[in-house]
Amino acid sequence: MYGDCQVISSNMGTNINPNFNFISNFQHFSSILPKEENGVLRGKEDMESGSGSEQLVEEHQGIIEMDSNNDNVLHQNLKKKRYHRHTARQIQEMEALFKECPHPDDKQRLKLSQELGLKPRQVKFWFQNRRTQMKAQHDRADNAILRAENETLKNENYRLQTALRNIICPSCGGQGILGEPSLDEQQLRLENARLRDQLEQVCSMTTRYTGRPIEGMPMQPSLDLDMNIYSRQYTEAMVSSSDMMSMPSMLPPEAAHFSKGDLLIDEEKTLAMDLAVSSIAELVKMCRSTEPLWVRDSESGKDILNVEEHARMFPWPLNLKQHLINEFRTEATRDSAVVIMNSITLVDAFLDANKWMELFPSIVAKARTIQVISSSVSGHASGSLQLMYAELQALSPLVPTREAHFLRCCQQNADEGSWAIVDFPIDTFHDSLQHSFPRYRRKPSGCIIQDMPNGYSRVTWVEHGEIEEKPIHQIFNHFVHSGMAFGAHRWLAILQRQCERIASLMARNISDLGVIPSPEARQNLMKLAQRMIRTFSVNISTSGGQSWTALSESPDDTVRITTRKIVEPGQPNGVILSAVSTTWLPYPHYRVFDLLRDERRRSQLEVLSNGNSLHEVAHIANGSHPGNCISLLRINVASNSSQHVELMLQESCTDQSGSLVVYATIDVDSIQLAMSGEDPSCIPLLPIGFSIVPVVGSTVDGHPSPPPEDGVANSGCLLTVGLQVLASTIPSAKLNLSSVTAINNHLCNTVHQINAALGSPASIENGNTIAEPNNAPAPAPAPAPAPKQ
């Protein structure tokens, strides 16, 4: 039975004796702190919710009331209390009403109290206590259910873990490996095919020189992966795919964690600081010397290093690898330019690996500071020396990346107001590092930064290195061997453009922002476009040992495909299929760039526009050249409505070393996230685009191109098209033949339509009206070879 119990004093009054210790007479109420309200002691729950006290004994609830005598009887003892318990009928009637209405109003409580002979307050407190009881019962029942469910889940989890630990491989019957092996297995088989080609060539050469036949590895039964349908058999006279593409690096950056034995010890640090002094002196002299150290090339107009004179002037100390000199090819270039950035900011960017990567997003694929050898006590950059790692890239899978560990030193010449940043090799005295493929030694290289008025700097750059002589695809052979791929000219051209971009990024006095709501939103949009450029550059190169597959056995074919499994934020999760092709075009690179960056002209190419037109809704200029800009484009599709709008983010940039046009589709929510000031690094991007580089004395099908007219060195350009598609949203999915065929056909059609558009009379007229940076006339259009399907 549920009832209420009242404790009433024999002397009814309105005051309470302050000296009376009520709690000591009722020890079982220790959890209730009585407080006075209108002459009635009420528990804590009464003060908070107006309900009665906590339970008196088990299920019984009560109200404790006490009145004391007047002031003249304050010290009298309280007489014996008497209890009043609700009758069975009263409880039954209140229970019946509680089932119908747990929260009766004042009229219902008054009527019930009159029928039962109780006070309205007694009825009110009974209902409050009854509701509290019901809630406690429900909570106990819910807790019991949750505990049972929790126990069930724990048992299921334990069962699944046990099953995973005991998994058996169905192929070999051995211990299984957790993960998603389908895509990894496919990459391993592609790598196996390349290694088999290389082994067969080695066996063939050995047989030819020794006269004894040496057989290669026996062919293993195929697992019928879709990629294996493409022939990988090359004749002996052909260049193997392993020579065309970079093999996986033996020391990838993410795995190159140095142990204590790999870092420089104290004796080596002393030697490194001595070499830093001589390297800075060598760099300064190479930047300021003329003939006979540097000889002007009449064809390109660039300085070429006299290797013999350099060896006489700078006998490199501790050079223990002279016996390998025939295995390496020397590349050395020099250039000078004025950039819109002060020397302090430039020095800070060179000494910070992350800022250095952002300053050269299309050259520096990866960079990391391994060890700080020395630094100034005051925090000044002058005198700092640090061990660094870098991976340098060209924007094509046909050109291997160059990985190097080197020491970087910074020194200020306060009298001249200049800074020297020099990189020099570490393997002359610390040869415990594993070498990449192909091997690359960064000899004393760097730049001299001279302060100029108004925040400008004059930068003189020297790029000097030794690269292991390995075959390169013929279409890039001249581009790489001439120093245009990794030379000082390209470094400085990108530095000039990036300094202008950073100046635009930091600008706050932009009056017309268009649809961009604030300067912060403008900065976020520029950062998003910068990440898009960097992602595109890395994804179409051999960075990180990324393997590429040729679809044809012809050495002239330039189409390469690869797959990547993406699970990190920043790109769509799943299997990404990439295809890249490079084609020589007999047009100046600025003309090809102007066609591809113009969204209206590009939308006329059916393969790129899919019949849709583009409309620019936002424009950000980030350089002095009108082609250096970021655009937010609306894709005008018939299915577009106010509820569903498709947008495209595009950045185009150009300089003397080449041009880039990169774009990616993006949804409205992501753009609004970026414009609201939120971090745009989580927005997924899958960019596609074009890289255009000018070439001098290039070749077409292995034969030299015609000489330039009027003595102007402009023989055409190399157009690299990079496409990426999300083949599957499941990272473990296998690649199928239809996806490979579709992207290959799309790539070939893209190159054909671009070539046709450039050769049309309208394009020739438009190209002649555009001023080239060096004012060179455009050569007559001619058909260009296209990649084979």
XYZ file of N, CA and C in Angstrom, residues 68-208:
423
model
N 6.014 24.728 17.032
C 6.467 24.883 18.428
C 5.605 25.886 19.172
N 5.800 25.992 20.436
C 5.043 26.936 21.259
C 5.511 28.350 21.006
N 4.874 29.272 21.636
C 5.264 30.669 21.560
C 6.596 30.874 22.273
N 7.062 32.134 22.296
C 8.371 32.419 22.866
C 8.472 32.054 24.350
N 7.324 32.093 25.069
C 7.406 31.787 26.499
C 7.552 30.309 26.783
N 7.337 29.398 25.781
C 7.506 27.950 25.991
C 8.503 27.377 24.991
N 9.539 28.203 24.618
C 10.488 27.759 23.610
C 11.317 26.590 24.066
N 11.559 26.474 25.410
C 12.446 25.438 25.905
C 11.718 24.190 26.355
N 10.385 24.086 26.080
C 9.662 22.873 26.440
C 9.973 21.770 25.444
N 9.968 20.553 25.931
C 10.227 19.393 25.072
C 9.022 19.074 24.222
N 9.299 18.565 23.130
C 8.226 18.141 22.211
C 7.599 16.873 22.746
N 6.261 16.875 22.784
C 5.564 15.703 23.285
C 5.608 14.592 22.266
N 5.164 13.461 22.662
C 5.198 12.275 21.811
C 4.387 12.491 20.543
N 4.984 12.120 19.400
C 4.309 12.305 18.104
C 3.324 11.187 17.865
N 2.341 11.530 17.065
C 1.382 10.521 16.663
C 1.298 10.509 15.137
N 1.144 9.336 14.557
C 1.133 9.131 13.110
C -0.302 8.990 12.619
N -0.525 9.523 11.375
C -1.833 9.376 10.741
C -1.612 8.725 9.378
N -2.089 7.527 9.161
C -1.918 6.787 7.926
C -3.195 6.841 7.120
N -3.012 7.008 5.774
C -4.183 7.026 4.896
C -4.883 5.677 4.954
N -6.181 5.722 4.842
C -6.965 4.488 4.850
C -6.878 3.812 3.490
N -7.309 2.569 3.470
C -7.280 1.813 2.223
C -8.172 2.445 1.173
N -9.327 2.980 1.619
C -10.244 3.607 0.667
C -9.623 4.870 0.065
N -8.954 5.692 0.929
C -8.335 6.911 0.432
C -7.251 6.591 -0.613
N -6.455 5.589 -0.287
C -5.392 5.223 -1.235
C -5.980 4.674 -2.522
N -7.048 3.887 -2.402
C -7.664 3.302 -3.597
C -8.227 4.383 -4.501
N -8.906 5.400 -3.903
C -9.493 6.466 -4.709
C -8.404 7.307 -5.389
N -7.339 7.612 -4.627
C -6.275 8.413 -5.221
C -5.521 7.630 -6.309
N -5.385 6.295 -6.124
C -4.756 5.475 -7.154
C -5.580 5.459 -8.430
N -6.915 5.384 -8.241
C -7.787 5.369 -9.416
C -7.670 6.662 -10.207
N -7.650 7.810 -9.494
C -7.504 9.088 -10.192
C -6.112 9.229 -10.807
N -5.107 8.677 -10.131
C -3.729 8.780 -10.638
C -3.579 8.055 -11.985
N -4.257 6.908 -12.136
C -4.200 6.184 -13.391
C -4.813 6.985 -14.534
N -5.892 7.760 -14.183
C -6.547 8.553 -15.221
C -5.816 9.868 -15.467
N -5.334 10.481 -14.367
C -4.723 11.809 -14.486
C -3.604 11.933 -13.459
N -2.348 11.703 -13.855
C -1.240 11.798 -12.899
C -0.998 13.222 -12.423
N -1.508 14.219 -13.155
C -1.287 15.616 -12.776
C -2.646 16.323 -12.617
N -3.348 16.075 -11.529
C -4.650 16.741 -11.333
C -4.464 18.227 -11.044
N -5.474 18.993 -11.482
C -5.397 20.429 -11.217
C -5.962 20.729 -9.831
N -6.042 21.999 -9.488
C -6.485 22.403 -8.149
C -7.929 21.988 -7.877
N -8.809 22.100 -8.853
C -10.217 21.736 -8.644
C -10.352 20.244 -8.380
N -9.594 19.434 -9.157
C -9.679 17.990 -8.955
C -9.130 17.598 -7.588
N -8.050 18.222 -7.158
C -7.493 17.890 -5.841
C -8.433 18.339 -4.722
N -9.074 19.493 -4.886
C -10.008 19.984 -3.857
C -11.210 19.064 -3.742
N -11.769 18.667 -4.870
C -12.927 17.780 -4.862
C -12.580 16.432 -4.227
N -11.394 15.886 -4.566
C -10.988 14.605 -4.015
C -10.732 14.705 -2.513
N -10.140 15.809 -2.085
C -9.879 15.957 -0.648
C -11.177 16.041 0.152
N -12.199 16.697 -0.413
C -13.481 16.783 0.277
C -14.144 15.413 0.353
N -14.008 14.627 -0.728
C -14.643 13.309 -0.704
C -13.942 12.369 0.269
N -12.623 12.511 0.422
C -11.856 11.590 1.253
C -11.599 12.125 2.654
N -11.991 13.348 2.919
C -11.753 13.922 4.235
C -10.295 14.264 4.478
N -9.579 14.656 3.442
C -8.180 15.051 3.555
C -8.009 16.511 3.181
N -6.883 17.041 3.547
C -6.573 18.397 3.151
C -6.054 18.401 1.711
N -6.311 19.509 0.992
C -5.814 19.563 -0.397
C -4.292 19.392 -0.483
N -3.574 19.876 0.530
C -2.117 19.722 0.502
C -1.709 18.264 0.624
N -2.455 17.499 1.417
C -2.137 16.080 1.539
C -2.324 15.354 0.208
N -3.418 15.693 -0.463
C -3.653 15.094 -1.778
C -2.553 15.505 -2.761
N -2.164 16.765 -2.724
C -1.130 17.262 -3.629
C 0.193 16.534 -3.408
N 0.601 16.388 -2.137
C 1.874 15.739 -1.841
C 1.837 14.247 -2.149
N 0.672 13.627 -1.976
C 0.574 12.197 -2.304
C 0.827 11.982 -3.797
N 0.202 12.826 -4.631
C 0.401 12.693 -6.076
C 1.854 12.967 -6.461
N 2.473 13.951 -5.819
C 3.879 14.220 -6.122
C 4.756 13.019 -5.776
N 4.507 12.456 -4.596
C 5.299 11.296 -4.194
C 5.039 10.092 -5.098
N 3.791 9.931 -5.514
C 3.447 8.796 -6.377
C 4.141 8.925 -7.730
N 4.198 10.146 -8.274
C 4.888 10.347 -9.548
C 6.384 10.057 -9.414
N 6.960 10.470 -8.299
C 8.381 10.187 -8.064
C 8.635 8.695 -7.981
N 7.716 7.993 -7.311
C 7.849 6.535 -7.209
C 7.784 5.867 -8.579
N 6.839 6.277 -9.397
C 6.674 5.692 -10.720
C 7.910 5.951 -11.587
N 8.437 7.162 -11.490
C 9.627 7.481 -12.277
C 10.807 6.615 -11.845
N 10.959 6.413 -10.546
C 12.058 5.572 -10.051
C 11.900 4.126 -10.527
N 10.652 3.627 -10.520
C 10.421 2.270 -10.991
C 10.753 2.135 -12.469
N 10.364 3.123 -13.270
C 10.659 3.080 -14.698
C 12.168 3.145 -14.949
N 12.869 3.994 -14.195
C 14.319 4.094 -14.350
C 15.007 2.774 -14.031
N 14.549 2.116 -12.969
C 15.154 0.827 -12.616
C 14.924 -0.214 -13.715
N 13.724 -0.190 -14.300
C 13.430 -1.142 -15.374
C 14.280 -0.859 -16.618
N 14.413 0.449 -16.963
C 15.227 0.809 -18.126
C 16.688 0.425 -17.910
N 17.183 0.654 -16.698
C 18.572 0.299 -16.405
C 18.806 -1.207 -16.542
N 17.859 -1.975 -16.115
C 17.998 -3.425 -16.232
C 18.042 -3.862 -17.694
N 17.195 -3.229 -18.527
C 17.177 -3.569 -19.953
C 18.508 -3.177 -20.604
N 19.023 -1.965 -20.293
C 20.268 -1.509 -20.885
C 21.444 -2.383 -20.451
N 21.434 -2.803 -19.194
C 22.514 -3.675 -18.743
C 22.496 -5.002 -19.501
N 21.314 -5.516 -19.741
C 21.217 -6.770 -20.487
C 21.695 -6.601 -21.927
N 21.303 -5.478 -22.568
C 21.756 -5.232 -23.932
C 23.269 -5.043 -23.990
N 23.815 -4.338 -22.998
C 25.255 -4.126 -22.960
C 26.005 -5.453 -22.828
N 25.497 -6.327 -22.010
C 26.122 -7.630 -21.838
C 26.069 -8.435 -23.128
N 24.936 -8.329 -23.848
C 24.816 -9.026 -25.126
C 25.823 -8.505 -26.144
N 25.997 -7.170 -26.223
C 26.943 -6.582 -27.158
C 28.381 -6.970 -26.823
N 28.712 -7.017 -25.546
C 30.055 -7.429 -25.154
C 30.332 -8.872 -25.570
N 29.357 -9.727 -25.395
C 29.534 -11.114 -25.800
C 29.700 -11.241 -27.313
N 28.927 -10.456 -28.068
C 29.025 -10.493 -29.525
C 30.375 -9.963 -29.998
N 30.832 -8.883 -29.349
C 32.135 -8.322 -29.695
C 33.252 -9.334 -29.433
N 33.179 -9.998 -28.312
C 34.194 -11.003 -27.976
C 34.173 -12.149 -28.990
N 32.967 -12.541 -29.411
C 32.855 -13.628 -30.374
C 33.472 -13.226 -31.719
N 33.204 -11.978 -32.176
C 33.757 -11.521 -33.449
C 35.271 -11.401 -33.397
N 35.804 -10.901 -32.280
C 37.255 -10.799 -32.158
C 37.908 -12.176 -32.195
N 37.279 -13.132 -31.550
C 37.818 -14.487 -31.575
C 37.803 -15.057 -32.986
N 36.707 -14.801 -33.724
C 36.621 -15.300 -35.098
C 37.672 -14.658 -35.999
N 37.918 -13.339 -35.805
C 38.917 -12.666 -36.624
C 40.326 -13.178 -36.329
N 40.598 -13.486 -35.078
C 41.924 -13.994 -34.732
C 42.168 -15.381 -35.318
N 41.127 -16.108 -35.559
C 41.264 -17.474 -36.054
C 40.954 -17.608 -37.535
N 40.961 -16.472 -38.272
C 40.599 -16.521 -39.688
C 41.684 -17.263 -40.471
N 41.276 -18.008 -41.469
C 42.175 -18.826 -42.277
C 42.107 -18.355 -43.727
N 43.275 -18.228 -44.362
C 43.320 -17.829 -45.768
C 42.785 -18.969 -46.628
N 41.783 -18.743 -47.490
C 41.222 -19.834 -48.298
C 42.179 -20.330 -49.380
N 43.210 -19.512 -49.749
C 44.105 -19.910 -50.832
C 45.230 -20.812 -50.348
N 45.879 -20.381 -49.224
C 47.047 -21.141 -48.758
C 46.792 -21.897 -47.482
N 45.679 -21.673 -46.799
C 45.387 -22.360 -45.559
C 46.151 -21.836 -44.369
N 46.904 -20.760 -44.534
C 47.663 -20.184 -43.432
C 46.877 -19.123 -42.712
N 47.590 -18.427 -41.816
C 46.955 -17.376 -41.036
C 46.533 -16.246 -41.954
N 45.299 -15.789 -41.811
C 44.793 -14.717 -42.640
C 45.303 -13.362 -42.185
N 45.290 -12.379 -43.088
C 45.718 -11.013 -42.793
C 44.500 -10.117 -42.926
N 44.238 -9.352 -41.854
C 43.088 -8.468 -41.869
C 43.349 -7.309 -42.798
N 42.310 -6.753 -43.384
C 42.460 -5.604 -44.265
C 41.667 -5.814 -45.538
N 42.031 -5.035 -46.561
C 41.346 -5.072 -47.838
C 42.388 -5.339 -48.913
N 42.664 -6.611 -49.205
C 43.812 -6.932 -50.050
C 43.570 -6.812 -51.538
N 42.347 -6.586 -51.976
C 42.075 -6.677 -53.406
C 42.889 -5.657 -54.196
N 42.820 -4.375 -53.782
C 43.539 -3.342 -54.510
C 45.038 -3.490 -54.337
N 45.492 -3.840 -53.133
C 46.924 -4.049 -52.900
C 47.450 -5.203 -53.736
N 46.676 -6.276 -53.852
C 47.089 -7.416 -54.655
C 47.244 -7.011 -56.110
N 46.326 -6.155 -56.563
C 46.403 -5.701 -57.949
C 47.665 -4.870 -58.183
N 48.001 -3.986 -57.234
C 49.211 -3.190 -57.378
C 50.456 -4.067 -57.358
N 50.450 -5.092 -56.514
C 51.595 -5.997 -56.456
C 51.784 -6.737 -57.773
N 50.689 -7.105 -58.403
C 50.815 -7.818 -59.667
C 51.314 -6.890 -60.776
N 50.892 -5.634 -60.729
C 51.438 -4.684 -61.700
C 52.937 -4.508 -61.495
N 53.338 -4.419 -60.250
C 54.755 -4.300 -59.955
C 55.509 -5.556 -60.381
N 54.880 -6.711 -60.191
C 55.506 -7.962 -60.588
C 55.729 -8.002 -62.101
N 54.777 -7.468 -62.846
C 54.931 -7.442 -64.302
C 56.110 -6.568 -64.712
N 56.270 -5.420 -64.054
C 57.397 -4.551 -64.382
C 58.736 -5.222 -64.044
N 58.795 -5.856 -62.874
C 60.028 -6.528 -62.483
C 60.354 -7.683 -63.430
N 59.320 -8.382 -63.910
C 59.552 -9.475 -64.843
C 60.141 -8.957 -66.152
N 59.631 -7.789 -66.609
C 60.195 -7.195 -67.823
C 61.662 -6.856 -67.628
N 61.969 -6.276 -66.502
C 63.349 -5.898 -66.243
C 64.254 -7.133 -66.156
N 63.748 -8.188 -65.518
C 64.533 -9.416 -65.403
C 64.796 -10.025 -66.776
N 63.792 -10.015 -67.641
C 63.970 -10.586 -68.966
C 65.011 -9.813 -69.768
N 65.019 -8.480 -69.602
C 66.027 -7.698 -70.305
C 67.423 -8.000 -69.792
N 67.556 -8.117 -68.470
C 68.860 -8.443 -67.894
C 69.332 -9.811 -68.374
N 68.421 -10.782 -68.378
C 68.780 -12.122 -68.856
C 69.199 -12.092 -70.318
N 68.492 -11.295 -71.115
C 68.828 -11.214 -72.538
C 70.205 -10.608 -72.735
N 70.505 -9.536 -71.988
C 71.818 -8.902 -72.110
C 72.924 -9.838 -71.628
N 72.654 -10.563 -70.535
C 73.654 -11.499 -70.018
C 73.928 -12.610 -71.008
N 72.888 -13.095 -71.634
C 73.055 -14.156 -72.640
C 73.878 -13.659 -73.817
N 73.651 -12.413 -74.191
C 74.360 -11.861 -75.344
C 75.849 -11.711 -75.069
